[in-house]
């Protein structure tokens, strides 16, 4: 039983490590688009087409990608924090 739990934990860790760059680039792209258009985040999402909104919802709400999305968000916020 411990072997199965260890194997599942290793698989989750591997998936998280492999998948984290993808949502990181997605977050980075959204922030760049927001800065180029000089609009608020809400306004940017309102201007998205229905297909883009659906893709965004699925990319951000997937239970399978919860850990990579969270890790990518934390890394992005850490790298782009403002020096005070």
N, CA, C and O atoms as a Maestro MAE file, in Angstrom:
{
 s_m_m2io_version
 :::
 2.0.0
}

f_m_ct {
 s_m_title
 :::
 protein
 m_atom[336] {
  # First column is atom index #
  i_m_mmod_type
  r_m_x_coord
  r_m_y_coord
  r_m_z_coord
  i_m_residue_number
  s_m_chain_name
  s_m_pdb_residue_name
  s_m_pdb_atom_name
  i_m_atomic_number
  :::
  1 25 0.820 -1.197 0.000 1 A "UNK " " N  " 7
  2 3 0.000 0.000 0.000 1 A "UNK " " CA " 6
  3 2 0.868 1.267 0.000 1 A "UNK " " C  " 6
  4 15 0.573 2.238 -0.697 1 A "UNK " " O  " 8
  5 25 1.951 1.233 0.803 2 A "UNK " " N  " 7
  6 3 2.846 2.392 0.847 2 A "UNK " " CA " 6
  7 2 3.507 2.624 -0.507 2 A "UNK " " C  " 6
  8 15 3.775 3.762 -0.895 2 A "UNK " " O  " 8
  9 25 3.764 1.535 -1.217 3 A "UNK " " N  " 7
  10 3 4.380 1.636 -2.538 3 A "UNK " " CA " 6
  11 2 3.442 2.356 -3.508 3 A "UNK " " C  " 6
  12 15 3.878 3.193 -4.298 3 A "UNK " " O  " 8
  13 25 2.164 2.027 -3.441 4 A "UNK " " N  " 7
  14 3 1.181 2.661 -4.325 4 A "UNK " " CA " 6
  15 2 1.052 4.148 -3.996 4 A "UNK " " C  " 6
  16 15 1.011 4.979 -4.904 4 A "UNK " " O  " 8
  17 25 0.990 4.484 -2.733 5 A "UNK " " N  " 7
  18 3 0.889 5.889 -2.318 5 A "UNK " " CA " 6
  19 2 2.145 6.648 -2.731 5 A "UNK " " C  " 6
  20 15 2.057 7.775 -3.218 5 A "UNK " " O  " 8
  21 25 3.299 6.044 -2.539 6 A "UNK " " N  " 7
  22 3 4.551 6.671 -2.953 6 A "UNK " " CA " 6
  23 2 4.622 6.866 -4.452 6 A "UNK " " C  " 6
  24 15 5.099 7.896 -4.928 6 A "UNK " " O  " 8
  25 25 4.149 5.883 -5.196 7 A "UNK " " N  " 7
  26 3 4.137 5.972 -6.646 7 A "UNK " " CA " 6
  27 2 3.188 7.074 -7.114 7 A "UNK " " C  " 6
  28 15 3.530 7.846 -8.010 7 A "UNK " " O  " 8
  29 25 2.011 7.151 -6.521 8 A "UNK " " N  " 7
  30 3 1.060 8.204 -6.874 8 A "UNK " " CA " 6
  31 2 1.613 9.586 -6.529 8 A "UNK " " C  " 6
  32 15 1.452 10.534 -7.298 8 A "UNK " " O  " 8
  33 25 2.255 9.696 -5.385 9 A "UNK " " N  " 7
  34 3 2.856 10.978 -4.998 9 A "UNK " " CA " 6
  35 2 3.963 11.368 -5.981 9 A "UNK " " C  " 6
  36 15 4.083 12.537 -6.346 9 A "UNK " " O  " 8
  37 25 4.759 10.409 -6.403 10 A "UNK " " N  " 7
  38 3 5.826 10.685 -7.365 10 A "UNK " " CA " 6
  39 2 5.244 11.118 -8.716 10 A "UNK " " C  " 6
  40 15 5.786 12.008 -9.372 10 A "UNK " " O  " 8
  41 25 4.152 10.492 -9.122 11 A "UNK " " N  " 7
  42 3 3.510 10.857 -10.385 11 A "UNK " " CA " 6
  43 2 2.956 12.274 -10.314 11 A "UNK " " C  " 6
  44 15 3.131 13.059 -11.246 11 A "UNK " " O  " 8
  45 25 2.289 12.602 -9.212 12 A "UNK " " N  " 7
  46 3 1.749 13.955 -9.041 12 A "UNK " " CA " 6
  47 2 2.873 14.981 -9.044 12 A "UNK " " C  " 6
  48 15 2.750 16.032 -9.674 12 A "UNK " " O  " 8
  49 25 3.958 14.690 -8.354 13 A "UNK " " N  " 7
  50 3 5.103 15.596 -8.313 13 A "UNK " " CA " 6
  51 2 5.710 15.764 -9.709 13 A "UNK " " C  " 6
  52 15 6.049 16.879 -10.105 13 A "UNK " " O  " 8
  53 25 5.845 14.691 -10.438 14 A "UNK " " N  " 7
  54 3 6.401 14.749 -11.786 14 A "UNK " " CA " 6
  55 2 5.504 15.564 -12.719 14 A "UNK " " C  " 6
  56 15 5.992 16.393 -13.487 14 A "UNK " " O  " 8
  57 25 4.208 15.329 -12.651 15 A "UNK " " N  " 7
  58 3 3.259 16.086 -13.475 15 A "UNK " " CA " 6
  59 2 3.329 17.565 -13.126 15 A "UNK " " C  " 6
  60 15 3.313 18.416 -14.015 15 A "UNK " " O  " 8
  61 25 3.407 17.873 -11.839 16 A "UNK " " N  " 7
  62 3 3.487 19.263 -11.400 16 A "UNK " " CA " 6
  63 2 4.738 19.936 -11.941 16 A "UNK " " C  " 6
  64 15 4.673 21.064 -12.430 16 A "UNK " " O  " 8
  65 25 5.869 19.259 -11.859 17 A "UNK " " N  " 7
  66 3 7.125 19.832 -12.337 17 A "UNK " " CA " 6
  67 2 7.094 20.031 -13.857 17 A "UNK " " C  " 6
  68 15 7.555 21.055 -14.361 17 A "UNK " " O  " 8
  69 25 6.560 19.064 -14.569 18 A "UNK " " N  " 7
  70 3 6.520 19.155 -16.028 18 A "UNK " " CA " 6
  71 2 5.527 20.210 -16.494 18 A "UNK " " C  " 6
  72 15 5.803 20.934 -17.450 18 A "UNK " " O  " 8
  73 25 4.386 20.307 -15.841 19 A "UNK " " N  " 7
  74 3 3.305 21.173 -16.301 19 A "UNK " " CA " 6
  75 2 3.413 22.624 -15.824 19 A "UNK " " C  " 6
  76 15 2.774 23.489 -16.422 19 A "UNK " " O  " 8
  77 25 4.173 22.930 -14.798 20 A "UNK " " N  " 7
  78 3 4.229 24.281 -14.244 20 A "UNK " " CA " 6
  79 2 4.643 25.351 -15.257 20 A "UNK " " C  " 6
  80 15 4.075 26.442 -15.211 20 A "UNK " " O  " 8
  81 25 5.586 25.119 -16.162 21 A "UNK " " N  " 7
  82 3 5.939 26.168 -17.124 21 A "UNK " " CA " 6
  83 2 4.792 26.594 -18.042 21 A "UNK " " C  " 6
  84 15 4.758 27.735 -18.502 21 A "UNK " " O  " 8
  85 25 3.866 25.695 -18.306 22 A "UNK " " N  " 7
  86 3 2.763 26.022 -19.218 22 A "UNK " " CA " 6
  87 2 1.836 27.072 -18.614 22 A "UNK " " C  " 6
  88 15 1.609 28.099 -19.253 22 A "UNK " " O  " 8
  89 25 1.284 26.866 -17.408 23 A "UNK " " N  " 7
  90 3 0.454 27.932 -16.843 23 A "UNK " " CA " 6
  91 2 1.247 29.194 -16.514 23 A "UNK " " C  " 6
  92 15 0.686 30.290 -16.513 23 A "UNK " " O  " 8
  93 25 2.541 29.056 -16.235 24 A "UNK " " N  " 7
  94 3 3.364 30.236 -15.963 24 A "UNK " " CA " 6
  95 2 3.403 31.132 -17.203 24 A "UNK " " C  " 6
  96 15 3.221 32.346 -17.108 24 A "UNK " " O  " 8
  97 25 3.642 30.518 -18.369 25 A "UNK " " N  " 7
  98 3 3.660 31.297 -19.614 25 A "UNK " " CA " 6
  99 2 2.288 31.878 -19.921 25 A "UNK " " C  " 6
  100 15 2.182 32.975 -20.469 25 A "UNK " " O  " 8
  101 25 1.249 31.153 -19.573 26 A "UNK " " N  " 7
  102 3 -0.113 31.635 -19.796 26 A "UNK " " CA " 6
  103 2 -0.383 32.869 -18.925 26 A "UNK " " C  " 6
  104 15 -0.930 33.860 -19.408 26 A "UNK " " O  " 8
  105 25 -0.009 32.812 -17.670 27 A "UNK " " N  " 7
  106 3 -0.182 33.953 -16.758 27 A "UNK " " CA " 6
  107 2 0.638 35.135 -17.247 27 A "UNK " " C  " 6
  108 15 0.166 36.272 -17.248 27 A "UNK " " O  " 8
  109 25 1.859 34.863 -17.657 28 A "UNK " " N  " 7
  110 3 2.737 35.912 -18.172 28 A "UNK " " CA " 6
  111 2 2.124 36.578 -19.409 28 A "UNK " " C  " 6
  112 15 2.158 37.801 -19.547 28 A "UNK " " O  " 8
  113 25 1.568 35.765 -20.299 29 A "UNK " " N  " 7
  114 3 0.939 36.292 -21.506 29 A "UNK " " CA " 6
  115 2 -0.282 37.144 -21.196 29 A "UNK " " C  " 6
  116 15 -0.496 38.181 -21.823 29 A "UNK " " O  " 8
  117 25 -1.085 36.708 -20.227 30 A "UNK " " N  " 7
  118 3 -2.250 37.494 -19.823 30 A "UNK " " CA " 6
  119 2 -1.834 38.847 -19.248 30 A "UNK " " C  " 6
  120 15 -2.447 39.872 -19.547 30 A "UNK " " O  " 8
  121 25 -0.799 38.839 -18.430 31 A "UNK " " N  " 7
  122 3 -0.328 40.094 -17.839 31 A "UNK " " CA " 6
  123 2 0.230 41.040 -18.908 31 A "UNK " " C  " 6
  124 15 -0.004 42.248 -18.857 31 A "UNK " " O  " 8
  125 25 0.966 40.485 -19.872 32 A "UNK " " N  " 7
  126 3 1.494 41.315 -20.958 32 A "UNK " " CA " 6
  127 2 0.361 41.915 -21.792 32 A "UNK " " C  " 6
  128 15 0.407 43.087 -22.166 32 A "UNK " " O  " 8
  129 25 -0.654 41.099 -22.078 33 A "UNK " " N  " 7
  130 3 -1.790 41.582 -22.853 33 A "UNK " " CA " 6
  131 2 -2.531 42.683 -22.077 33 A "UNK " " C  " 6
  132 15 -2.969 43.674 -22.662 33 A "UNK " " O  " 8
  133 25 -2.665 42.501 -20.776 34 A "UNK " " N  " 7
  134 3 -3.336 43.501 -19.939 34 A "UNK " " CA " 6
  135 2 -2.554 44.815 -19.943 34 A "UNK " " C  " 6
  136 15 -3.147 45.892 -19.997 34 A "UNK " " O  " 8
  137 25 -1.227 44.725 -19.886 35 A "UNK " " N  " 7
  138 3 -0.406 45.929 -19.886 35 A "UNK " " CA " 6
  139 2 -0.390 46.611 -21.252 35 A "UNK " " C  " 6
  140 15 -0.376 47.839 -21.325 35 A "UNK " " O  " 8
  141 25 -0.391 45.829 -22.338 36 A "UNK " " N  " 7
  142 3 -0.408 46.413 -23.680 36 A "UNK " " CA " 6
  143 2 -1.705 47.163 -23.942 36 A "UNK " " C  " 6
  144 15 -1.702 48.265 -24.490 36 A "UNK " " O  " 8
  145 25 -2.808 46.552 -23.543 37 A "UNK " " N  " 7
  146 3 -4.116 47.169 -23.777 37 A "UNK " " CA " 6
  147 2 -4.430 48.259 -22.752 37 A "UNK " " C  " 6
  148 15 -5.328 49.077 -22.953 37 A "UNK " " O  " 8
  149 25 -3.675 48.257 -21.653 38 A "UNK " " N  " 7
  150 3 -3.869 49.225 -20.577 38 A "UNK " " CA " 6
  151 2 -5.314 49.232 -20.080 38 A "UNK " " C  " 6
  152 15 -5.959 50.276 -19.979 38 A "UNK " " O  " 8
  153 25 -5.797 48.020 -19.772 39 A "UNK " " N  " 7
  154 3 -7.146 47.867 -19.247 39 A "UNK " " CA " 6
  155 2 -7.086 47.052 -17.957 39 A "UNK " " C  " 6
  156 15 -6.071 46.429 -17.646 39 A "UNK " " O  " 8
  157 25 -8.177 47.068 -17.225 40 A "UNK " " N  " 7
  158 3 -8.252 46.258 -16.022 40 A "UNK " " CA " 6
  159 2 -8.439 44.799 -16.416 40 A "UNK " " C  " 6
  160 15 -8.776 44.486 -17.558 40 A "UNK " " O  " 8
  161 25 -8.216 43.926 -15.464 41 A "UNK " " N  " 7
  162 3 -8.361 42.500 -15.733 41 A "UNK " " CA " 6
  163 2 -9.809 42.170 -16.110 41 A "UNK " " C  " 6
  164 15 -10.046 41.389 -17.032 41 A "UNK " " O  " 8
  165 25 -10.762 42.752 -15.411 42 A "UNK " " N  " 7
  166 3 -12.164 42.496 -15.707 42 A "UNK " " CA " 6
  167 2 -12.524 42.950 -17.116 42 A "UNK " " C  " 6
  168 15 -13.222 42.239 -17.840 42 A "UNK " " O  " 8
  169 25 -12.055 44.122 -17.505 43 A "UNK " " N  " 7
  170 3 -12.330 44.653 -18.842 43 A "UNK " " CA " 6
  171 2 -11.716 43.742 -19.908 43 A "UNK " " C  " 6
  172 15 -12.319 43.505 -20.954 43 A "UNK " " O  " 8
  173 25 -10.522 43.239 -19.635 44 A "UNK " " N  " 7
  174 3 -9.859 42.353 -20.583 44 A "UNK " " CA " 6
  175 2 -10.677 41.077 -20.776 44 A "UNK " " C  " 6
  176 15 -10.851 40.624 -21.907 44 A "UNK " " O  " 8
  177 25 -11.177 40.493 -19.693 45 A "UNK " " N  " 7
  178 3 -11.979 39.282 -19.800 45 A "UNK " " CA " 6
  179 2 -13.314 39.564 -20.476 45 A "UNK " " C  " 6
  180 15 -13.828 38.713 -21.203 45 A "UNK " " O  " 8
  181 25 -13.877 40.731 -20.250 46 A "UNK " " N  " 7
  182 3 -15.130 41.095 -20.907 46 A "UNK " " CA " 6
  183 2 -14.957 41.218 -22.414 46 A "UNK " " C  " 6
  184 15 -15.889 40.947 -23.171 46 A "UNK " " O  " 8
  185 25 -13.770 41.624 -22.853 47 A "UNK " " N  " 7
  186 3 -13.490 41.789 -24.277 47 A "UNK " " CA " 6
  187 2 -13.129 40.476 -24.981 47 A "UNK " " C  " 6
  188 15 -13.075 40.424 -26.210 47 A "UNK " " O  " 8
  189 25 -12.883 39.426 -24.209 48 A "UNK " " N  " 7
  190 3 -12.550 38.131 -24.808 48 A "UNK " " CA " 6
  191 2 -13.774 37.555 -25.508 48 A "UNK " " C  " 6
  192 15 -14.913 37.780 -25.100 48 A "UNK " " O  " 8
  193 25 -13.504 36.806 -26.571 49 A "UNK " " N  " 7
  194 3 -14.606 36.110 -27.237 49 A "UNK " " CA " 6
  195 2 -15.081 34.973 -26.340 49 A "UNK " " C  " 6
  196 15 -14.411 34.609 -25.373 49 A "UNK " " O  " 8
  197 25 -16.234 34.424 -26.668 50 A "UNK " " N  " 7
  198 3 -16.780 33.323 -25.870 50 A "UNK " " CA " 6
  199 2 -15.835 32.124 -25.872 50 A "UNK " " C  " 6
  200 15 -15.676 31.459 -24.849 50 A "UNK " " O  " 8
  201 25 -15.214 31.848 -27.005 51 A "UNK " " N  " 7
  202 3 -14.281 30.722 -27.097 51 A "UNK " " CA " 6
  203 2 -13.062 30.952 -26.205 51 A "UNK " " C  " 6
  204 15 -12.610 30.029 -25.527 51 A "UNK " " O  " 8
  205 25 -12.529 32.173 -26.199 52 A "UNK " " N  " 7
  206 3 -11.377 32.484 -25.346 52 A "UNK " " CA " 6
  207 2 -11.752 32.378 -23.870 52 A "UNK " " C  " 6
  208 15 -10.968 31.881 -23.061 52 A "UNK " " O  " 8
  209 25 -12.936 32.839 -23.524 53 A "UNK " " N  " 7
  210 3 -13.386 32.746 -22.134 53 A "UNK " " CA " 6
  211 2 -13.524 31.289 -21.706 53 A "UNK " " C  " 6
  212 15 -13.150 30.926 -20.591 53 A "UNK " " O  " 8
  213 25 -14.061 30.458 -22.594 54 A "UNK " " N  " 7
  214 3 -14.215 29.045 -22.281 54 A "UNK " " CA " 6
  215 2 -12.858 28.363 -22.115 54 A "UNK " " C  " 6
  216 15 -12.670 27.571 -21.192 54 A "UNK " " O  " 8
  217 25 -11.914 28.668 -23.004 55 A "UNK " " N  " 7
  218 3 -10.568 28.106 -22.885 55 A "UNK " " CA " 6
  219 2 -9.895 28.555 -21.595 55 A "UNK " " C  " 6
  220 15 -9.237 27.762 -20.922 55 A "UNK " " O  " 8
  221 25 -10.063 29.832 -21.254 56 A "UNK " " N  " 7
  222 3 -9.475 30.355 -20.025 56 A "UNK " " CA " 6
  223 2 -10.075 29.650 -18.807 56 A "UNK " " C  " 6
  224 15 -9.353 29.265 -17.887 56 A "UNK " " O  " 8
  225 25 -11.381 29.488 -18.809 57 A "UNK " " N  " 7
  226 3 -12.035 28.829 -17.679 57 A "UNK " " CA " 6
  227 2 -11.529 27.405 -17.507 57 A "UNK " " C  " 6
  228 15 -11.250 26.975 -16.388 57 A "UNK " " O  " 8
  229 25 -11.410 26.670 -18.609 58 A "UNK " " N  " 7
  230 3 -10.937 25.294 -18.524 58 A "UNK " " CA " 6
  231 2 -9.467 25.224 -18.125 58 A "UNK " " C  " 6
  232 15 -9.068 24.324 -17.386 58 A "UNK " " O  " 8
  233 25 -8.669 26.155 -18.599 59 A "UNK " " N  " 7
  234 3 -7.240 26.152 -18.250 59 A "UNK " " CA " 6
  235 2 -7.037 26.454 -16.775 59 A "UNK " " C  " 6
  236 15 -6.125 25.910 -16.152 59 A "UNK " " O  " 8
  237 25 -7.872 27.312 -16.212 60 A "UNK " " N  " 7
  238 3 -7.684 27.727 -14.824 60 A "UNK " " CA " 6
  239 2 -8.426 26.850 -13.823 60 A "UNK " " C  " 6
  240 15 -8.050 26.811 -12.651 60 A "UNK " " O  " 8
  241 25 -9.463 26.151 -14.250 61 A "UNK " " N  " 7
  242 3 -10.288 25.425 -13.282 61 A "UNK " " CA " 6
  243 2 -10.092 23.917 -13.306 61 A "UNK " " C  " 6
  244 15 -10.795 23.198 -12.596 61 A "UNK " " O  " 8
  245 25 -9.172 23.429 -14.090 62 A "UNK " " N  " 7
  246 3 -8.947 21.997 -14.164 62 A "UNK " " CA " 6
  247 2 -8.372 21.483 -12.848 62 A "UNK " " C  " 6
  248 15 -7.352 21.980 -12.370 62 A "UNK " " O  " 8
  249 25 -9.028 20.493 -12.275 63 A "UNK " " N  " 7
  250 3 -8.544 19.900 -11.035 63 A "UNK " " CA " 6
  251 2 -7.187 19.223 -11.261 63 A "UNK " " C  " 6
  252 15 -6.339 19.192 -10.369 63 A "UNK " " O  " 8
  253 25 -7.001 18.687 -12.459 64 A "UNK " " N  " 7
  254 3 -5.747 18.029 -12.829 64 A "UNK " " CA " 6
  255 2 -4.576 19.014 -12.789 64 A "UNK " " C  " 6
  256 15 -3.448 18.631 -12.478 64 A "UNK " " O  " 8
  257 25 -4.850 20.286 -13.107 65 A "UNK " " N  " 7
  258 3 -3.798 21.303 -13.169 65 A "UNK " " CA " 6
  259 2 -3.788 22.229 -11.951 65 A "UNK " " C  " 6
  260 15 -3.150 23.281 -11.988 65 A "UNK " " O  " 8
  261 25 -4.471 21.865 -10.890 66 A "UNK " " N  " 7
  262 3 -4.547 22.736 -9.719 66 A "UNK " " CA " 6
  263 2 -3.164 23.047 -9.145 66 A "UNK " " C  " 6
  264 15 -2.834 24.213 -8.930 66 A "UNK " " O  " 8
  265 25 -2.365 22.030 -8.900 67 A "UNK " " N  " 7
  266 3 -1.028 22.256 -8.332 67 A "UNK " " CA " 6
  267 2 -0.105 23.032 -9.271 67 A "UNK " " C  " 6
  268 15 0.528 23.993 -8.833 67 A "UNK " " O  " 8
  269 25 -0.005 22.647 -10.559 68 A "UNK " " N  " 7
  270 3 0.841 23.446 -11.453 68 A "UNK " " CA " 6
  271 2 0.364 24.896 -11.587 68 A "UNK " " C  " 6
  272 15 1.188 25.809 -11.628 68 A "UNK " " O  " 8
  273 25 -0.953 25.120 -11.656 69 A "UNK " " N  " 7
  274 3 -1.477 26.483 -11.752 69 A "UNK " " CA " 6
  275 2 -1.131 27.301 -10.515 69 A "UNK " " C  " 6
  276 15 -0.708 28.452 -10.615 69 A "UNK " " O  " 8
  277 25 -1.314 26.696 -9.360 70 A "UNK " " N  " 7
  278 3 -1.013 27.392 -8.109 70 A "UNK " " CA " 6
  279 2 0.473 27.692 -7.995 70 A "UNK " " C  " 6
  280 15 0.857 28.801 -7.621 70 A "UNK " " O  " 8
  281 25 1.304 26.719 -8.312 71 A "UNK " " N  " 7
  282 3 2.748 26.918 -8.252 71 A "UNK " " CA " 6
  283 2 3.199 27.979 -9.252 71 A "UNK " " C  " 6
  284 15 4.039 28.817 -8.929 71 A "UNK " " O  " 8
  285 25 2.648 27.947 -10.458 72 A "UNK " " N  " 7
  286 3 3.004 28.941 -11.475 72 A "UNK " " CA " 6
  287 2 2.602 30.338 -11.022 72 A "UNK " " C  " 6
  288 15 3.357 31.291 -11.216 72 A "UNK " " O  " 8
  289 25 1.424 30.470 -10.423 73 A "UNK " " N  " 7
  290 3 0.965 31.767 -9.929 73 A "UNK " " CA " 6
  291 2 1.897 32.288 -8.829 73 A "UNK " " C  " 6
  292 15 2.277 33.459 -8.831 73 A "UNK " " O  " 8
  293 25 2.257 31.419 -7.903 74 A "UNK " " N  " 7
  294 3 3.147 31.836 -6.813 74 A "UNK " " CA " 6
  295 2 4.533 32.225 -7.337 74 A "UNK " " C  " 6
  296 15 5.117 33.205 -6.873 74 A "UNK " " O  " 8
  297 25 5.051 31.479 -8.281 75 A "UNK " " N  " 7
  298 3 6.352 31.806 -8.880 75 A "UNK " " CA " 6
  299 2 6.263 33.142 -9.607 75 A "UNK " " C  " 6
  300 15 7.155 33.981 -9.482 75 A "UNK " " O  " 8
  301 25 5.182 33.340 -10.368 76 A "UNK " " N  " 7
  302 3 5.020 34.597 -11.101 76 A "UNK " " CA " 6
  303 2 4.955 35.772 -10.130 76 A "UNK " " C  " 6
  304 15 5.624 36.785 -10.338 76 A "UNK " " O  " 8
  305 25 4.165 35.647 -9.083 77 A "UNK " " N  " 7
  306 3 4.035 36.738 -8.108 77 A "UNK " " CA " 6
  307 2 5.364 37.001 -7.404 77 A "UNK " " C  " 6
  308 15 5.693 38.152 -7.119 77 A "UNK " " O  " 8
  309 25 6.128 35.949 -7.121 78 A "UNK " " N  " 7
  310 3 7.424 36.121 -6.462 78 A "UNK " " CA " 6
  311 2 8.412 36.828 -7.376 78 A "UNK " " C  " 6
  312 15 9.123 37.735 -6.942 78 A "UNK " " O  " 8
  313 25 8.462 36.417 -8.645 79 A "UNK " " N  " 7
  314 3 9.406 37.012 -9.588 79 A "UNK " " CA " 6
  315 2 9.045 38.452 -9.942 79 A "UNK " " C  " 6
  316 15 9.931 39.252 -10.242 79 A "UNK " " O  " 8
  317 25 7.771 38.788 -9.913 80 A "UNK " " N  " 7
  318 3 7.327 40.105 -10.353 80 A "UNK " " CA " 6
  319 2 6.836 40.973 -9.191 80 A "UNK " " C  " 6
  320 15 6.085 41.926 -9.399 80 A "UNK " " O  " 8
  321 25 7.254 40.647 -7.996 81 A "UNK " " N  " 7
  322 3 6.852 41.497 -6.868 81 A "UNK " " CA " 6
  323 2 7.593 42.825 -6.972 81 A "UNK " " C  " 6
  324 15 8.701 42.909 -7.502 81 A "UNK " " O  " 8
  325 25 6.954 43.835 -6.458 82 A "UNK " " N  " 7
  326 3 7.564 45.161 -6.507 82 A "UNK " " CA " 6
  327 2 8.474 45.329 -5.303 82 A "UNK " " C  " 6
  328 15 8.099 45.012 -4.174 82 A "UNK " " O  " 8
  329 25 9.648 45.820 -5.552 83 A "UNK " " N  " 7
  330 3 10.577 46.075 -4.459 83 A "UNK " " CA " 6
  331 2 10.120 47.301 -3.700 83 A "UNK " " C  " 6
  332 15 9.946 48.374 -4.278 83 A "UNK " " O  " 8
  333 25 9.929 47.138 -2.422 84 A "UNK " " N  " 7
  334 3 9.436 48.254 -1.606 84 A "UNK " " CA " 6
  335 2 10.532 48.764 -0.699 84 A "UNK " " C  " 6
  336 15 10.312 49.702 0.067 84 A "UNK " " O  " 8
  :::
 }
 m_bond[335] {
  # First column is bond index #
  i_m_from
  i_m_to
  i_m_order
  :::
  1 1 2 1
  2 2 3 1
  3 3 4 2
  4 3 5 1
  5 5 6 1
  6 6 7 1
  7 7 8 2
  8 7 9 1
  9 9 10 1
  10 10 11 1
  11 11 12 2
  12 11 13 1
  13 13 14 1
  14 14 15 1
  15 15 16 2
  16 15 17 1
  17 17 18 1
  18 18 19 1
  19 19 20 2
  20 19 21 1
  21 21 22 1
  22 22 23 1
  23 23 24 2
  24 23 25 1
  25 25 26 1
  26 26 27 1
  27 27 28 2
  28 27 29 1
  29 29 30 1
  30 30 31 1
  31 31 32 2
  32 31 33 1
  33 33 34 1
  34 34 35 1
  35 35 36 2
  36 35 37 1
  37 37 38 1
  38 38 39 1
  39 39 40 2
  40 39 41 1
  41 41 42 1
  42 42 43 1
  43 43 44 2
  44 43 45 1
  45 45 46 1
  46 46 47 1
  47 47 48 2
  48 47 49 1
  49 49 50 1
  50 50 51 1
  51 51 52 2
  52 51 53 1
  53 53 54 1
  54 54 55 1
  55 55 56 2
  56 55 57 1
  57 57 58 1
  58 58 59 1
  59 59 60 2
  60 59 61 1
  61 61 62 1
  62 62 63 1
  63 63 64 2
  64 63 65 1
  65 65 66 1
  66 66 67 1
  67 67 68 2
  68 67 69 1
  69 69 70 1
  70 70 71 1
  71 71 72 2
  72 71 73 1
  73 73 74 1
  74 74 75 1
  75 75 76 2
  76 75 77 1
  77 77 78 1
  78 78 79 1
  79 79 80 2
  80 79 81 1
  81 81 82 1
  82 82 83 1
  83 83 84 2
  84 83 85 1
  85 85 86 1
  86 86 87 1
  87 87 88 2
  88 87 89 1
  89 89 90 1
  90 90 91 1
  91 91 92 2
  92 91 93 1
  93 93 94 1
  94 94 95 1
  95 95 96 2
  96 95 97 1
  97 97 98 1
  98 98 99 1
  99 99 100 2
  100 99 101 1
  101 101 102 1
  102 102 103 1
  103 103 104 2
  104 103 105 1
  105 105 106 1
  106 106 107 1
  107 107 108 2
  108 107 109 1
  109 109 110 1
  110 110 111 1
  111 111 112 2
  112 111 113 1
  113 113 114 1
  114 114 115 1
  115 115 116 2
  116 115 117 1
  117 117 118 1
  118 118 119 1
  119 119 120 2
  120 119 121 1
  121 121 122 1
  122 122 123 1
  123 123 124 2
  124 123 125 1
  125 125 126 1
  126 126 127 1
  127 127 128 2
  128 127 129 1
  129 129 130 1
  130 130 131 1
  131 131 132 2
  132 131 133 1
  133 133 134 1
  134 134 135 1
  135 135 136 2
  136 135 137 1
  137 137 138 1
  138 138 139 1
  139 139 140 2
  140 139 141 1
  141 141 142 1
  142 142 143 1
  143 143 144 2
  144 143 145 1
  145 145 146 1
  146 146 147 1
  147 147 148 2
  148 147 149 1
  149 149 150 1
  150 150 151 1
  151 151 152 2
  152 151 153 1
  153 153 154 1
  154 154 155 1
  155 155 156 2
  156 155 157 1
  157 157 158 1
  158 158 159 1
  159 159 160 2
  160 159 161 1
  161 161 162 1
  162 162 163 1
  163 163 164 2
  164 163 165 1
  165 165 166 1
  166 166 167 1
  167 167 168 2
  168 167 169 1
  169 169 170 1
  170 170 171 1
  171 171 172 2
  172 171 173 1
  173 173 174 1
  174 174 175 1
  175 175 176 2
  176 175 177 1
  177 177 178 1
  178 178 179 1
  179 179 180 2
  180 179 181 1
  181 181 182 1
  182 182 183 1
  183 183 184 2
  184 183 185 1
  185 185 186 1
  186 186 187 1
  187 187 188 2
  188 187 189 1
  189 189 190 1
  190 190 191 1
  191 191 192 2
  192 191 193 1
  193 193 194 1
  194 194 195 1
  195 195 196 2
  196 195 197 1
  197 197 198 1
  198 198 199 1
  199 199 200 2
  200 199 201 1
  201 201 202 1
  202 202 203 1
  203 203 204 2
  204 203 205 1
  205 205 206 1
  206 206 207 1
  207 207 208 2
  208 207 209 1
  209 209 210 1
  210 210 211 1
  211 211 212 2
  212 211 213 1
  213 213 214 1
  214 214 215 1
  215 215 216 2
  216 215 217 1
  217 217 218 1
  218 218 219 1
  219 219 220 2
  220 219 221 1
  221 221 222 1
  222 222 223 1
  223 223 224 2
  224 223 225 1
  225 225 226 1
  226 226 227 1
  227 227 228 2
  228 227 229 1
  229 229 230 1
  230 230 231 1
  231 231 232 2
  232 231 233 1
  233 233 234 1
  234 234 235 1
  235 235 236 2
  236 235 237 1
  237 237 238 1
  238 238 239 1
  239 239 240 2
  240 239 241 1
  241 241 242 1
  242 242 243 1
  243 243 244 2
  244 243 245 1
  245 245 246 1
  246 246 247 1
  247 247 248 2
  248 247 249 1
  249 249 250 1
  250 250 251 1
  251 251 252 2
  252 251 253 1
  253 253 254 1
  254 254 255 1
  255 255 256 2
  256 255 257 1
  257 257 258 1
  258 258 259 1
  259 259 260 2
  260 259 261 1
  261 261 262 1
  262 262 263 1
  263 263 264 2
  264 263 265 1
  265 265 266 1
  266 266 267 1
  267 267 268 2
  268 267 269 1
  269 269 270 1
  270 270 271 1
  271 271 272 2
  272 271 273 1
  273 273 274 1
  274 274 275 1
  275 275 276 2
  276 275 277 1
  277 277 278 1
  278 278 279 1
  279 279 280 2
  280 279 281 1
  281 281 282 1
  282 282 283 1
  283 283 284 2
  284 283 285 1
  285 285 286 1
  286 286 287 1
  287 287 288 2
  288 287 289 1
  289 289 290 1
  290 290 291 1
  291 291 292 2
  292 291 293 1
  293 293 294 1
  294 294 295 1
  295 295 296 2
  296 295 297 1
  297 297 298 1
  298 298 299 1
  299 299 300 2
  300 299 301 1
  301 301 302 1
  302 302 303 1
  303 303 304 2
  304 303 305 1
  305 305 306 1
  306 306 307 1
  307 307 308 2
  308 307 309 1
  309 309 310 1
  310 310 311 1
  311 311 312 2
  312 311 313 1
  313 313 314 1
  314 314 315 1
  315 315 316 2
  316 315 317 1
  317 317 318 1
  318 318 319 1
  319 319 320 2
  320 319 321 1
  321 321 322 1
  322 322 323 1
  323 323 324 2
  324 323 325 1
  325 325 326 1
  326 326 327 1
  327 327 328 2
  328 327 329 1
  329 329 330 1
  330 330 331 1
  331 331 332 2
  332 331 333 1
  333 333 334 1
  334 334 335 1
  335 335 336 2
  :::
 }
}
